[in-house]
Every structure is written in structure tokens, then in C-alpha cells.
Coordinates of C-alpha atoms in Angstrom, one line a residue:
X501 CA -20.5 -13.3 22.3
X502 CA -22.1 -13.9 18.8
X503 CA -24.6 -10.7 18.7
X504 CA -20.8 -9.2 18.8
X505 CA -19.8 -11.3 15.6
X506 CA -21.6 -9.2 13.1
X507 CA -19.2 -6.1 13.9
X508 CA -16.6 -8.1 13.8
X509 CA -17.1 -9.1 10.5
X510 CA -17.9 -5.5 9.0
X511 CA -14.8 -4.3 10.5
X512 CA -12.8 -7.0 8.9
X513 CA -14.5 -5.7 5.8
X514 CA -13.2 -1.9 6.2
X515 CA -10.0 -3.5 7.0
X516 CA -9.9 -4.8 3.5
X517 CA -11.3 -2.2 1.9
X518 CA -8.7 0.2 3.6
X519 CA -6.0 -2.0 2.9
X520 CA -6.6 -2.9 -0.9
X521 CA -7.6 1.1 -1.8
X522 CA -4.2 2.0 0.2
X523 CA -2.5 -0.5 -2.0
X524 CA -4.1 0.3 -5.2
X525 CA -3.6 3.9 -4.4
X526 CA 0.1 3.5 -3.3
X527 CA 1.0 1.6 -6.4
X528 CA 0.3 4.7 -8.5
X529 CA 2.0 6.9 -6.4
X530 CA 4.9 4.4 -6.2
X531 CA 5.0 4.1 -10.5
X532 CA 4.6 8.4 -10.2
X533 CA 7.4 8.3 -7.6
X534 CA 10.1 6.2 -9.3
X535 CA 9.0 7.9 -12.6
X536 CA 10.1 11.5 -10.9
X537 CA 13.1 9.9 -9.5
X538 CA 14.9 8.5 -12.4
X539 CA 14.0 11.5 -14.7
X540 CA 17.1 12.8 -15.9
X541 CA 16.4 16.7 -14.7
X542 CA 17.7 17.5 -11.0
X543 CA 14.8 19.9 -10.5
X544 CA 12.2 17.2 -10.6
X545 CA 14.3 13.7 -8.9
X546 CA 16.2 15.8 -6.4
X547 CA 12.9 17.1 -4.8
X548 CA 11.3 13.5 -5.0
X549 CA 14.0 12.2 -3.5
X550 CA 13.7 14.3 -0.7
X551 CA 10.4 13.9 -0.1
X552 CA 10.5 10.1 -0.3
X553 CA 13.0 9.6 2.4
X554 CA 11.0 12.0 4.3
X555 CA 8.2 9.4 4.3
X556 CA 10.4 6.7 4.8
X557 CA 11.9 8.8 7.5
X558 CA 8.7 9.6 10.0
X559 CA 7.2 7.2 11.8
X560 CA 4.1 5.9 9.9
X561 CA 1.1 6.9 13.0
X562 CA 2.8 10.5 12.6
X563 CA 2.1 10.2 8.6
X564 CA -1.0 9.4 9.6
X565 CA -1.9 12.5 12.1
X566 CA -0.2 14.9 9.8
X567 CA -2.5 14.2 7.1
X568 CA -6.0 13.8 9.4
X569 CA -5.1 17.1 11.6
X570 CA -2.6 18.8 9.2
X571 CA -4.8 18.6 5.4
X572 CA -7.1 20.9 7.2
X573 CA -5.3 23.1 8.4
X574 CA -3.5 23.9 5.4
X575 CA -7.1 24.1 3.2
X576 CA -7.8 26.3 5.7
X577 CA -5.4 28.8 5.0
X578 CA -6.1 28.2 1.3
X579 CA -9.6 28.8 1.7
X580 CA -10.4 30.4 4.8
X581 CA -13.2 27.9 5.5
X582 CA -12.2 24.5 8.0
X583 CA -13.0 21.4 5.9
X584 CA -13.4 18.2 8.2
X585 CA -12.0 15.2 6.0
X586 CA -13.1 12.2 6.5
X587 CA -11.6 9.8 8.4
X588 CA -11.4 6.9 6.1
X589 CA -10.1 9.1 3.1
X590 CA -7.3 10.4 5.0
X591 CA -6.3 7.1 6.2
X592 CA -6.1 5.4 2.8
X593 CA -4.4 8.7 1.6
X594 CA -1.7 8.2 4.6
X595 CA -1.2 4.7 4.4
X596 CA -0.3 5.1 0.2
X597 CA 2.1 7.4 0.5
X598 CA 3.9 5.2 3.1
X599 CA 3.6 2.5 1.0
X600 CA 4.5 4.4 -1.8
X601 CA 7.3 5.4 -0.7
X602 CA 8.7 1.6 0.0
X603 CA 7.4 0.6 -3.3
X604 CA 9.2 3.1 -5.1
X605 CA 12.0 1.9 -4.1
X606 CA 11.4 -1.9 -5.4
X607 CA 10.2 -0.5 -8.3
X608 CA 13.0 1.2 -9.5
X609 CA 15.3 -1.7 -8.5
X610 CA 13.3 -4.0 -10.5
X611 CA 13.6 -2.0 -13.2
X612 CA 17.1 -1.3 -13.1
X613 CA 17.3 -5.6 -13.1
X614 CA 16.1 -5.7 -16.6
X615 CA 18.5 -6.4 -19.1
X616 CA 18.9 -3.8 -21.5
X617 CA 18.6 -6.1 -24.3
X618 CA 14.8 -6.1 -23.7
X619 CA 15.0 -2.7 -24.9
X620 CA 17.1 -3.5 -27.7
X621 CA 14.7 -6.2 -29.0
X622 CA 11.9 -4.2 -28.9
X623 CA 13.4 -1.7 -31.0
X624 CA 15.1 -4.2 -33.5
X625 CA 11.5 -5.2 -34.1
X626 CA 10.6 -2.2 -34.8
X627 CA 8.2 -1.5 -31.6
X628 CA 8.3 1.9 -29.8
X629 CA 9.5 1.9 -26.6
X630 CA 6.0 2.9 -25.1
X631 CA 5.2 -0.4 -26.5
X632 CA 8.2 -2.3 -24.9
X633 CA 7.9 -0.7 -21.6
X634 CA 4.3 -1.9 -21.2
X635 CA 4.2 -5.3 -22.6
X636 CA 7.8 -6.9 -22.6
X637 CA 9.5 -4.4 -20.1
X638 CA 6.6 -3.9 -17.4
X639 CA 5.7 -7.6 -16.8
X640 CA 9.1 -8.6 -15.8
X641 CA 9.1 -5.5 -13.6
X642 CA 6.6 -6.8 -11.6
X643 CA 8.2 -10.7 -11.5
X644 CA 11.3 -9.2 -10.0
X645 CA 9.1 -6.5 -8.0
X646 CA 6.8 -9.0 -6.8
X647 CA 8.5 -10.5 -3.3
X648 CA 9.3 -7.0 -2.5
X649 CA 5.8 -5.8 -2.9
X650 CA 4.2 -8.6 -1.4
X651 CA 6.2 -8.1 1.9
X652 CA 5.2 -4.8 1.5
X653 CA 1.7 -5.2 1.2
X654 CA 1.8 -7.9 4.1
X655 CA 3.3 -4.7 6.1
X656 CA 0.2 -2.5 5.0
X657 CA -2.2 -4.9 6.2
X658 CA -0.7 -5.0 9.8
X659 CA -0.6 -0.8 9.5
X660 CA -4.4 -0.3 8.7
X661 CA -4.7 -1.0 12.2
X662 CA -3.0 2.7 12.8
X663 CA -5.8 4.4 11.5
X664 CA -8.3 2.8 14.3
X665 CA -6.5 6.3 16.3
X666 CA -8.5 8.8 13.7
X667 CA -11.7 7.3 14.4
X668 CA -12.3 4.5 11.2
X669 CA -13.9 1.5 12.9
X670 CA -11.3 -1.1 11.2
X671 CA -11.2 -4.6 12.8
X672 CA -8.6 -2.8 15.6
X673 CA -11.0 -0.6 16.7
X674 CA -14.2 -2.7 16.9
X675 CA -12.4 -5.0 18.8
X676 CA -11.1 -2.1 21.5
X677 CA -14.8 -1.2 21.9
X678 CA -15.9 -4.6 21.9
X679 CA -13.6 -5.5 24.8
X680 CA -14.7 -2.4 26.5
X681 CA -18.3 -4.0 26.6
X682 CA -17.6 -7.4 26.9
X683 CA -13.9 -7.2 29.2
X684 CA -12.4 -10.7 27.8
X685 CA -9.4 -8.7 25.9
X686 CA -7.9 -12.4 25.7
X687 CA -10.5 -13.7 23.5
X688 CA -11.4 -10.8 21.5
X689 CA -7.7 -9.5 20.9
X690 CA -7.2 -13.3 19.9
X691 CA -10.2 -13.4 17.5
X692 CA -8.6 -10.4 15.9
X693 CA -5.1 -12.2 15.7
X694 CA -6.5 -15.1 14.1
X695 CA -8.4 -12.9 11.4
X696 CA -4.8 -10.8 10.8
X697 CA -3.0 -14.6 10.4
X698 CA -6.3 -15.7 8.2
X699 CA -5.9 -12.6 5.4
X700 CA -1.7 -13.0 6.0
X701 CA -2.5 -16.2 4.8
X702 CA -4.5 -16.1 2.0
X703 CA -2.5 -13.1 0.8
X704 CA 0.4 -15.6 0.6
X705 CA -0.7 -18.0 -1.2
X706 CA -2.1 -15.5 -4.0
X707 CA 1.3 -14.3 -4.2
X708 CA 2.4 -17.3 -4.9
X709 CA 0.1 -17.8 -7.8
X710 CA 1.0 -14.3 -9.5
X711 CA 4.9 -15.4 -9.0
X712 CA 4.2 -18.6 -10.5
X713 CA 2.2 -16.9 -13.6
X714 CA 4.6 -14.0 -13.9
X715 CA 7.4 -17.0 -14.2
X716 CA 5.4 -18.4 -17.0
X717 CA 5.3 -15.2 -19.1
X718 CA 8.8 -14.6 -18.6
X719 CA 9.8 -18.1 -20.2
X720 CA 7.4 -17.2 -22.5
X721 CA 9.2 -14.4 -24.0
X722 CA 12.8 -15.8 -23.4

């Protein structure tokens, strides 16, 4: 059992690494997203809001094998040449744009929760409303944001296991081959568990700590 621990541990490692580039990722696409959405031309937030509730709409493991199989498919015809992606890229690249297209969606409520004298006292001391939007504006975006996001990212954790079906050897997929060796699904599917619940965990109480600072800025500036 413990010449199996090492793999173990560097596939708890891609699972992080997965999981915080999808969420890095997925947070720009989710600021590009809402950005497109509320703009004030039809030609550019009707197709975004199309295409986000076609993400929302498909389930995520199809997300997933449209962007592995599909991507190269469609270069192809581009190019004329097949170009294998890689298996890691194109599961960060999936799991972004699913959570992107959640986060969107918290986004835009949280900023539709900010008062619009925020706005108004930004410009009554004399500060341009780039200036507002990222320093009095944005930060309370993200306090109101923040329990939606964090559920959200608590949900893209659990779905890095997904791409384990395009070939990345995440924590899910070690453990499959490790119980294929070893036959004790019971107490390698449990170690896994227990590793999930361990990051779930941690994740929390991290959360917690950004709430509790965001908080603090926000009475700040009251």
C-alpha cells in the first residue's frame, strides 16, 4: 500500500493544479462574460447570452468531450493538418467555461447589488469611473459575489474528477488504476474521499477568511 502513496499524492497535486488554473481561467472568462452581457448593444449581449445558457445548458462531461474530440476537428478544417491537444489544456479550458458560465451569473448579480451611490461618490470626488469600478466598486463586488463563488468553486473541485475520462492522471484516475492493481476499491476510493473532504475543507475555511476581510474593507469605506 505505501509504494502506492507517492501517486497518490502527485495526482492530488494535478488535481489542484487543474482546479485552481480552471478557476483562475474561469474568473476571466466569467468578468469577459458579464462584461458582454450587460453591454448595452444587442449584437454583442444577445449572442453571449445564448452561448452562456448553452453552457449552462449541456451536461458538463459533454463540455468536456466537445472540447478534447471537437477543438481538433475544427483546427483541422482551419488548417488542414490534425493537432492532438493535450489533455490537461483542454480540461482546464472545459472546466472554465463551465464555471464561467455560473460565475457570470453571480457576477452580474453582485454588481447589480451595489448601490448606485457608490458611483455617485466616486464622481462627486472627482474620480473617473475606471477608478471607482476597480477600487470602491470591484471590492464590494466580490463581498457580495463571494458565497456564490465559493460554492461554485467547491463545485469545480468535485468536477476535475471528469477529466480523469480524457486521459489526465488527476487524483480520480490514479485511484481507478490503483485499484485495478491493488483490488481494495473500498480503501482506495475512501482515501480519495477523504482527500476531496480534506481540500473541501480547507477551501472553507479560506473562504471564510476572504469574507471576513472583504467585510472589513467594506466598513471601511462606509
Amino acid at each position: 500500500m505505501i509504494e502506492y502513496l507517492p501517486l497518490i499524492g502527485n495526482a492530488t497535486l494535478m488535481t489542484l493544479g487543474l482546479a485552481f488554473c480552471s478557476l483562475l481561467l474561469g474568473l476571466l472568462l466569467a468578468i469577459v462574460f458579464v462584461s458582454l452581457e450587460t453591454n448595452r448593444l444587442a449584437i454583442i449581449n444577445k449572442p453571449t447570452m445564448v452561448f452562456v445558457a448553452l453552457l449552462r445548458g449541456l451536461p458538463e462531461i459533454l463540455v468536456v468531450f466537445l472540447i478534447y474530440f471537437g477543438t481538433p476537428e475544427i483546427l483541422e478544417l482551419f488548417t488542414g493538418d490534425y493537432i492532438e491537444l493535450g489533455p490537461f489544456g483542454c480540461g482546464v479550458v472545459a472546466l472554465s467555461l463551465i464555471f464561467a458560465s455560473y460565475a457570470s451569473q453571480t457576477l452580474r448579480g453582485a454588481i447589480q447589488a451595489i448601490p448606485a451611490g457608490q458611483w455617485e461618490s466616486g464622481a462627486a470626488l472627482g474620480l473617473s469611473r475606471v477608478y471607482t469600478f476597480m477600487h470602491i466598486v470591484m471590492p464590494q463586488v466580490w463581498r457580495h459575489a463571494l458565497p456564490g463563488l465559493s460554492n461554485q468553486w467547491l463545485v469545480l473541485l468535485k468536477d476535475t474528477a471528469l477529466v480523469s475520462l480524457i486521459g489526465v492522471h488527476d487524483l480520480m484516475r490514479q485511484t481507478e488504476l490503483v485499484n485495478t492493481n491493488t483490488h481494495q476499491p473500498f480503501t482506495w476510493y475512501g482515501l480519495a474521499a477523504l482527500i476531496y473532504l480534506a481540500i473541501t475543507l480547507i477551501s472553507q475555511v479560506l473562504i471564510r477568511k476572504l469574507e471576513a476581510r472583504f467585510t472589513r474593507f467594506e466598513r471601511g469605506i462606509a
